PDB file of C-alpha atoms in Angstrom:
ATOM      1  CA  MET A 782     110.053 132.950 294.325  1.00  0.00           C
ATOM      2  CA  ALA A 783     109.923 131.227 291.002  1.00  0.00           C
ATOM      3  CA  GLU A 784     106.205 132.506 290.974  1.00  0.00           C
ATOM      4  CA  LEU A 785     107.356 135.956 291.903  1.00  0.00           C
ATOM      5  CA  LYS A 786     110.165 135.915 289.333  1.00  0.00           C
ATOM      6  CA  THR A 787     107.643 134.942 286.769  1.00  0.00           C
ATOM      7  CA  GLU A 788     105.457 137.808 287.622  1.00  0.00           C
ATOM      8  CA  GLU A 789     108.427 140.153 287.543  1.00  0.00           C
ATOM      9  CA  GLU A 790     109.442 139.027 284.181  1.00  0.00           C
ATOM     10  CA  GLN A 791     105.869 139.465 282.949  1.00  0.00           C
ATOM     11  CA  LEU A 792     105.772 142.944 284.348  1.00  0.00           C
ATOM     12  CA  GLU A 793     109.037 143.835 282.804  1.00  0.00           C
ATOM     13  CA  ALA A 794     107.781 142.364 279.414  1.00  0.00           C
ATOM     14  CA  ILE A 795     104.734 144.501 279.677  1.00  0.00           C
ATOM     15  CA  LYS A 796     106.812 147.562 280.530  1.00  0.00           C
ATOM     16  CA  ARG A 797     109.104 146.978 277.551  1.00  0.00           C
ATOM     17  CA  TRP A 798     105.856 146.457 275.234  1.00  0.00           C
ATOM     18  CA  TRP A 799     104.334 149.683 276.643  1.00  0.00           C
ATOM     19  CA  LYS A 800     107.597 151.566 275.956  1.00  0.00           C
ATOM     20  CA  GLU A 801     107.732 150.283 272.511  1.00  0.00           C
ATOM     21  CA  ASN A 802     104.080 150.578 271.586  1.00  0.00           C
ATOM     22  CA  GLY A 803     102.256 152.759 274.217  1.00  0.00           C
ATOM     23  CA  THR A 804     102.742 156.034 272.224  1.00  0.00           C
ATOM     24  CA  SER A 805     101.351 154.562 269.048  1.00  0.00           C
ATOM     25  CA  LEU A 806      98.430 152.823 271.018  1.00  0.00           C
ATOM     26  CA  ILE A 807      97.540 156.222 272.620  1.00  0.00           C
ATOM     27  CA  ALA A 808      97.726 157.953 269.265  1.00  0.00           C
ATOM     28  CA  GLY A 809      95.527 155.234 267.701  1.00  0.00           C
ATOM     29  CA  VAL A 810      92.873 155.736 270.412  1.00  0.00           C
ATOM     30  CA  VAL A 811      92.988 159.456 269.944  1.00  0.00           C
ATOM     31  CA  ILE A 812      92.610 159.131 266.155  1.00  0.00           C
ATOM     32  CA  ALA A 813      89.846 156.584 266.487  1.00  0.00           C
ATOM     33  CA  GLY A 814      88.049 158.986 268.911  1.00  0.00           C
ATOM     34  CA  ALA A 815      88.716 161.937 266.533  1.00  0.00           C
ATOM     35  CA  GLY A 816      87.333 159.726 263.739  1.00  0.00           C
ATOM     36  CA  VAL A 817      84.054 158.989 265.502  1.00  0.00           C
ATOM     37  CA  PHE A 818      83.669 162.649 266.358  1.00  0.00           C
ATOM     38  CA  GLY A 819      84.572 163.679 262.880  1.00  0.00           C
ATOM     39  CA  TRP A 820      82.106 161.207 261.312  1.00  0.00           C
ATOM     40  CA  ASN A 821      79.338 162.512 263.594  1.00  0.00           C
ATOM     41  CA  ALA A 822      80.247 166.048 262.690  1.00  0.00           C
ATOM     42  CA  TRP A 823      80.273 165.270 259.027  1.00  0.00           C
ATOM     43  CA  GLN A 824      76.879 163.640 259.350  1.00  0.00           C
ATOM     44  CA  ASP A 825      75.475 166.627 261.124  1.00  0.00           C
ATOM     45  CA  TYR A 826      77.027 168.884 258.436  1.00  0.00           C
ATOM     46  CA  GLN A 827      75.534 166.775 255.575  1.00  0.00           C
ATOM     47  CA  ALA A 828      72.123 166.756 257.285  1.00  0.00           C
ATOM     48  CA  GLY A 829      72.333 170.531 257.633  1.00  0.00           C
ATOM     49  CA  LYS A 830      73.066 171.002 253.841  1.00  0.00           C
ATOM     50  CA  ALA A 831      70.324 168.612 252.960  1.00  0.00           C
ATOM     51  CA  GLU A 832      67.785 170.547 255.111  1.00  0.00           C
ATOM     52  CA  ALA A 833      69.022 173.877 253.388  1.00  0.00           C
ATOM     53  CA  ALA A 834      68.673 172.358 250.009  1.00  0.00           C
ATOM     54  CA  SER A 835      65.166 171.189 250.889  1.00  0.00           C
ATOM     55  CA  MET A 836      64.018 174.439 252.126  1.00  0.00           C
ATOM     56  CA  ARG A 837      65.367 176.348 249.115  1.00  0.00           C
ATOM     57  CA  TYR A 838      63.729 173.840 246.658  1.00  0.00           C
ATOM     58  CA  GLN A 839      60.353 174.177 248.483  1.00  0.00           C
ATOM     59  CA  GLN A 840      60.635 178.035 248.079  1.00  0.00           C
ATOM     60  CA  LEU A 841      61.353 177.386 244.430  1.00  0.00           C
ATOM     61  CA  LEU A 842      58.349 175.227 244.125  1.00  0.00           C
ATOM     62  CA  ASP A 843      56.186 177.714 245.862  1.00  0.00           C
ATOM     63  CA  LEU A 844      57.242 180.561 243.551  1.00  0.00           C
ATOM     64  CA  THR A 845      56.991 178.429 240.261  1.00  0.00           C
ATOM     65  CA  GLY A 846      53.596 177.014 241.311  1.00  0.00           C
ATOM     66  CA  GLN A 847      51.964 180.470 241.072  1.00  0.00           C
ATOM     67  CA  ASP A 848      49.468 180.885 238.356  1.00  0.00           C
ATOM     68  CA  GLU A 849      51.331 184.022 237.159  1.00  0.00           C
ATOM     69  CA  LEU A 850      54.962 184.515 237.889  1.00  0.00           C
ATOM     70  CA  GLY A 851      55.800 188.204 238.106  1.00  0.00           C
ATOM     71  CA  GLU A 852      59.094 189.666 237.312  1.00  0.00           C
ATOM     72  CA  GLN A 853      60.274 189.978 240.915  1.00  0.00           C
ATOM     73  CA  ALA A 854      59.143 186.251 241.642  1.00  0.00           C
ATOM     74  CA  ARG A 855      60.794 185.149 238.419  1.00  0.00           C
ATOM     75  CA  GLN A 856      64.019 186.841 239.395  1.00  0.00           C
ATOM     76  CA  ARG A 857      63.964 185.259 242.880  1.00  0.00           C
ATOM     77  CA  ALA A 858      63.277 181.820 241.442  1.00  0.00           C
ATOM     78  CA  THR A 859      66.272 182.230 239.196  1.00  0.00           C
ATOM     79  CA  GLU A 860      68.363 183.237 242.220  1.00  0.00           C
ATOM     80  CA  LEU A 861      67.112 180.074 244.121  1.00  0.00           C
ATOM     81  CA  VAL A 862      68.012 177.834 241.116  1.00  0.00           C
ATOM     82  CA  SER A 863      71.534 179.344 241.168  1.00  0.00           C
ATOM     83  CA  GLU A 864      71.927 178.844 245.009  1.00  0.00           C
ATOM     84  CA  ILE A 865      70.703 175.218 244.825  1.00  0.00           C
ATOM     85  CA  THR A 866      72.897 174.241 241.782  1.00  0.00           C
ATOM     86  CA  ASP A 867      76.014 176.158 243.166  1.00  0.00           C
ATOM     87  CA  GLU A 868      75.870 174.855 246.790  1.00  0.00           C
ATOM     88  CA  HIS A 869      74.080 171.456 246.321  1.00  0.00           C
ATOM     89  CA  GLY A 870      75.226 170.662 242.780  1.00  0.00           C
ATOM     90  CA  LYS A 871      75.174 166.771 242.964  1.00  0.00           C
ATOM     91  CA  THR A 872      71.883 166.426 245.013  1.00  0.00           C
ATOM     92  CA  LEU A 873      68.468 165.491 243.559  1.00  0.00           C
ATOM     93  CA  TYR A 874      67.351 169.145 244.514  1.00  0.00           C
ATOM     94  CA  ALA A 875      69.891 170.529 242.045  1.00  0.00           C
ATOM     95  CA  ASP A 876      68.548 168.236 239.232  1.00  0.00           C
ATOM     96  CA  LEU A 877      64.953 169.134 239.915  1.00  0.00           C
ATOM     97  CA  ALA A 878      65.800 172.870 240.234  1.00  0.00           C
ATOM     98  CA  ARG A 879      67.399 172.719 236.741  1.00  0.00           C
ATOM     99  CA  LEU A 880      64.338 171.036 235.317  1.00  0.00           C
ATOM    100  CA  LEU A 881      62.217 173.911 236.772  1.00  0.00           C
ATOM    101  CA  ASP A 882      64.585 176.479 235.432  1.00  0.00           C
ATOM    102  CA  ALA A 883      64.160 174.855 231.876  1.00  0.00           C
ATOM    103  CA  ARG A 884      60.427 175.072 232.157  1.00  0.00           C
ATOM    104  CA  MET A 885      60.486 178.812 233.292  1.00  0.00           C
ATOM    105  CA  ALA A 886      62.842 179.397 230.330  1.00  0.00           C
ATOM    106  CA  ILE A 887      60.457 177.760 227.931  1.00  0.00           C
ATOM    107  CA  ASP A 888      57.469 179.876 229.429  1.00  0.00           C
ATOM    108  CA  THR A 889      59.330 183.071 228.590  1.00  0.00           C
ATOM    109  CA  GLY A 890      60.357 181.764 225.078  1.00  0.00           C
ATOM    110  CA  ASN A 891      64.031 181.503 226.095  1.00  0.00           C
ATOM    111  CA  ARG A 892      64.789 178.084 224.320  1.00  0.00           C
ATOM    112  CA  GLY A 893      68.487 178.461 224.622  1.00  0.00           C
ATOM    113  CA  GLN A 894      68.461 178.781 228.346  1.00  0.00           C
ATOM    114  CA  ALA A 895      65.973 175.949 228.452  1.00  0.00           C
ATOM    115  CA  GLN A 896      68.289 173.750 226.358  1.00  0.00           C
ATOM    116  CA  ALA A 897      71.418 174.633 228.568  1.00  0.00           C
ATOM    117  CA  ALA A 898      69.437 173.784 231.748  1.00  0.00           C
ATOM    118  CA  LEU A 899      68.432 170.397 230.234  1.00  0.00           C
ATOM    119  CA  GLU A 900      71.894 169.464 229.070  1.00  0.00           C
ATOM    120  CA  ALA A 901      73.239 170.359 232.444  1.00  0.00           C
ATOM    121  CA  VAL A 902      70.879 167.749 233.988  1.00  0.00           C
ATOM    122  CA  ILE A 903      71.830 165.181 231.190  1.00  0.00           C
ATOM    123  CA  ASP A 904      75.581 165.737 231.705  1.00  0.00           C
ATOM    124  CA  GLY A 905      75.685 166.086 235.359  1.00  0.00           C
ATOM    125  CA  SER A 906      72.958 164.078 237.038  1.00  0.00           C
ATOM    126  CA  GLU A 907      73.800 160.637 238.617  1.00  0.00           C
ATOM    127  CA  ARG A 908      70.183 159.561 238.481  1.00  0.00           C
ATOM    128  CA  ASP A 909      69.215 157.808 235.093  1.00  0.00           C
ATOM    129  CA  TYR A 910      65.551 158.502 235.472  1.00  0.00           C
ATOM    130  CA  ILE A 911      65.920 162.264 236.053  1.00  0.00           C
ATOM    131  CA  ALA A 912      68.444 162.376 233.107  1.00  0.00           C
ATOM    132  CA  GLY A 913      66.021 160.485 231.060  1.00  0.00           C
ATOM    133  CA  LEU A 914      63.263 163.109 231.849  1.00  0.00           C
ATOM    134  CA  ALA A 915      65.594 165.829 230.805  1.00  0.00           C
ATOM    135  CA  ARG A 916      66.326 163.939 227.500  1.00  0.00           C
ATOM    136  CA  LEU A 917      62.640 163.679 226.864  1.00  0.00           C
ATOM    137  CA  ARG A 918      62.172 167.279 227.423  1.00  0.00           C
ATOM    138  CA  LEU A 919      65.124 168.217 225.293  1.00  0.00           C
ATOM    139  CA  ALA A 920      63.963 166.048 222.550  1.00  0.00           C
ATOM    140  CA  ARG A 921      60.509 167.884 222.405  1.00  0.00           C
ATOM    141  CA  LEU A 922      62.230 171.177 222.541  1.00  0.00           C
ATOM    142  CA  GLN A 923      64.568 170.145 219.556  1.00  0.00           C
ATOM    143  CA  LEU A 924      61.432 168.976 217.633  1.00  0.00           C
ATOM    144  CA  ALA A 925      59.802 172.305 218.201  1.00  0.00           C
ATOM    145  CA  GLU A 926      62.861 173.875 216.651  1.00  0.00           C
ATOM    146  CA  GLY A 927      62.557 171.608 213.697  1.00  0.00           C
ATOM    147  CA  SER A 928      65.549 169.429 214.602  1.00  0.00           C
ATOM    148  CA  ALA A 929      63.877 165.927 214.332  1.00  0.00           C
ATOM    149  CA  GLU A 930      67.058 163.973 213.646  1.00  0.00           C
ATOM    150  CA  THR A 931      68.755 165.613 216.676  1.00  0.00           C
ATOM    151  CA  ALA A 932      65.756 164.713 218.735  1.00  0.00           C
ATOM    152  CA  LEU A 933      66.040 161.036 217.686  1.00  0.00           C
ATOM    153  CA  ALA A 934      69.725 161.044 218.767  1.00  0.00           C
ATOM    154  CA  THR A 935      68.771 162.474 222.155  1.00  0.00           C
ATOM    155  CA  LEU A 936      66.129 159.813 222.790  1.00  0.00           C
ATOM    156  CA  GLU A 937      68.768 157.052 222.657  1.00  0.00           C
ATOM    157  CA  GLY A 938      69.876 157.793 226.222  1.00  0.00           C
ATOM    158  CA  VAL A 939      66.300 157.588 227.720  1.00  0.00           C
ATOM    159  CA  PRO A 940      66.063 154.620 230.088  1.00  0.00           C
ATOM    160  CA  GLU A 941      63.548 151.747 229.923  1.00  0.00           C
ATOM    161  CA  ALA A 942      61.555 153.047 232.813  1.00  0.00           C
ATOM    162  CA  LEU A 943      60.400 155.820 230.335  1.00  0.00           C
ATOM    163  CA  ALA A 944      60.083 153.670 227.334  1.00  0.00           C
ATOM    164  CA  ALA A 945      56.515 154.562 226.613  1.00  0.00           C
ATOM    165  CA  GLN A 946      57.125 158.225 226.603  1.00  0.00           C
ATOM    166  CA  ARG A 947      60.429 157.724 224.639  1.00  0.00           C
ATOM    167  CA  ALA A 948      58.388 155.693 221.955  1.00  0.00           C
ATOM    168  CA  GLU A 949      55.814 158.564 221.713  1.00  0.00           C
ATOM    169  CA  VAL A 950      58.327 161.234 221.083  1.00  0.00           C
ATOM    170  CA  ARG A 951      60.294 159.035 218.708  1.00  0.00           C
ATOM    171  CA  GLY A 952      56.875 158.727 216.721  1.00  0.00           C
ATOM    172  CA  ASN A 953      56.609 162.464 216.806  1.00  0.00           C
ATOM    173  CA  ALA A 954      60.173 162.843 215.381  1.00  0.00           C
ATOM    174  CA  GLN A 955      59.484 160.277 212.612  1.00  0.00           C
ATOM    175  CA  HIS A 956      56.278 161.906 211.662  1.00  0.00           C
ATOM    176  CA  ALA A 957      58.038 165.285 211.471  1.00  0.00           C
ATOM    177  CA  LEU A 958      60.525 163.683 209.082  1.00  0.00           C
ATOM    178  CA  GLY A 959      57.598 162.385 206.983  1.00  0.00           C
ATOM    179  CA  ARG A 960      58.102 158.719 207.872  1.00  0.00           C
ATOM    180  CA  ALA A 961      54.474 157.720 208.427  1.00  0.00           C
ATOM    181  CA  ASP A 962      55.219 154.130 208.763  1.00  0.00           C
ATOM    182  CA  GLN A 963      57.903 154.436 211.400  1.00  0.00           C
ATOM    183  CA  ALA A 964      55.729 157.051 213.212  1.00  0.00           C
ATOM    184  CA  ARG A 965      52.847 154.510 213.366  1.00  0.00           C
ATOM    185  CA  GLU A 966      55.047 151.827 214.622  1.00  0.00           C
ATOM    186  CA  ALA A 967      56.509 153.975 217.331  1.00  0.00           C
ATOM    187  CA  TRP A 968      53.102 155.343 218.413  1.00  0.00           C
ATOM    188  CA  ARG A 969      51.754 151.707 218.583  1.00  0.00           C
ATOM    189  CA  GLU A 970      54.584 150.826 220.768  1.00  0.00           C
ATOM    190  CA  ALA A 971      54.033 153.661 223.084  1.00  0.00           C
ATOM    191  CA  LEU A 972      50.385 152.658 223.603  1.00  0.00           C
ATOM    192  CA  THR A 973      51.407 148.961 224.120  1.00  0.00           C
ATOM    193  CA  LEU A 974      54.029 149.989 226.691  1.00  0.00           C
ATOM    194  CA  ALA A 975      51.705 152.398 228.377  1.00  0.00           C
ATOM    195  CA  ASP A 976      49.026 149.780 228.716  1.00  0.00           C
ATOM    196  CA  GLU A 977      51.422 147.194 230.000  1.00  0.00           C
ATOM    197  CA  ARG A 978      52.821 149.599 232.684  1.00  0.00           C
ATOM    198  CA  ASP A 979      49.575 151.349 233.445  1.00  0.00           C
ATOM    199  CA  GLN A 980      51.087 154.723 232.343  1.00  0.00           C
ATOM    200  CA  PRO A 981      48.433 156.498 230.340  1.00  0.00           C
ATOM    201  CA  LEU A 982      49.530 158.460 227.378  1.00  0.00           C
ATOM    202  CA  TYR A 983      47.018 161.079 226.148  1.00  0.00           C
ATOM    203  CA  GLY A 984      46.661 162.020 222.593  1.00  0.00           C
ATOM    204  CA  VAL A 985      48.687 159.168 221.034  1.00  0.00           C
ATOM    205  CA  GLN A 986      45.565 157.463 219.670  1.00  0.00           C
ATOM    206  CA  LEU A 987      44.533 160.715 218.106  1.00  0.00           C
ATOM    207  CA  LYS A 988      47.797 160.856 216.293  1.00  0.00           C
ATOM    208  CA  LEU A 989      47.338 157.255 215.009  1.00  0.00           C
ATOM    209  CA  ASP A 990      43.730 158.265 213.807  1.00  0.00           C
ATOM    210  CA  ASP A 991      45.265 161.303 211.918  1.00  0.00           C
ATOM    211  CA  LEU A 992      47.430 158.682 210.090  1.00  0.00           C
ATOM    212  CA  GLY A 993      44.344 156.765 209.003  1.00  0.00           C
ATOM    213  CA  VAL A 994      44.647 154.063 211.724  1.00  0.00           C
ATOM    214  CA  GLU A 995      41.265 153.467 213.187  1.00  0.00           C
ATOM    215  CA  GLU A 996      42.376 151.483 216.057  1.00  0.00           C
ATOM    216  CA  ALA A 997      45.910 150.683 217.534  1.00  0.00           C
ATOM    217  CA  THR A 998      46.920 147.161 217.893  1.00  0.00           C
ATOM    218  CA  LEU A 999      47.420 146.607 221.639  1.00  0.00           C
TER     219      LEU A 999
END
């Protein structure tokens, strides 16, 4: 009887615990199940978005890779850039689409649009390397517009992964400002970094030669 009483007490204790906690336990199980389902649905949704962004970007590459971009193709490329940046704004595809948009704008002589596209990458990208590429291209654009000092300021945010290219453009800016010694130093640095990192830079030696330097010190 003592054993039976103990079992009955245990059963009553279980009943009381279930009465107090059963509802919340069921809710927790339901929520957990919904969470798993929701996470899987979210993963599927994200995968679908990534696939859509990839397909649109491939279409953009196919269009901009043509030898000659007709008006209709250019208009469609512009639409694709807008679709990618509007619907996939924080992705790598959006950054790359804006870089292509800048290139198309430069090809048509629309430097204002090119600058806006590059600044959008610089301000919005979460990827230092991609933002650095945008800075290099913006600095070159600023140099072409005669804004060498502005170009030097733009280069300050270029990461070390692009140090050789950064040094080359800095040399270009210094040369545009009539600072031959600073230009020579920057171009020599560019060649040294390019040699160390196996990143060939073409034309830098010719720039040094034009300054009267027969051979860069490497």
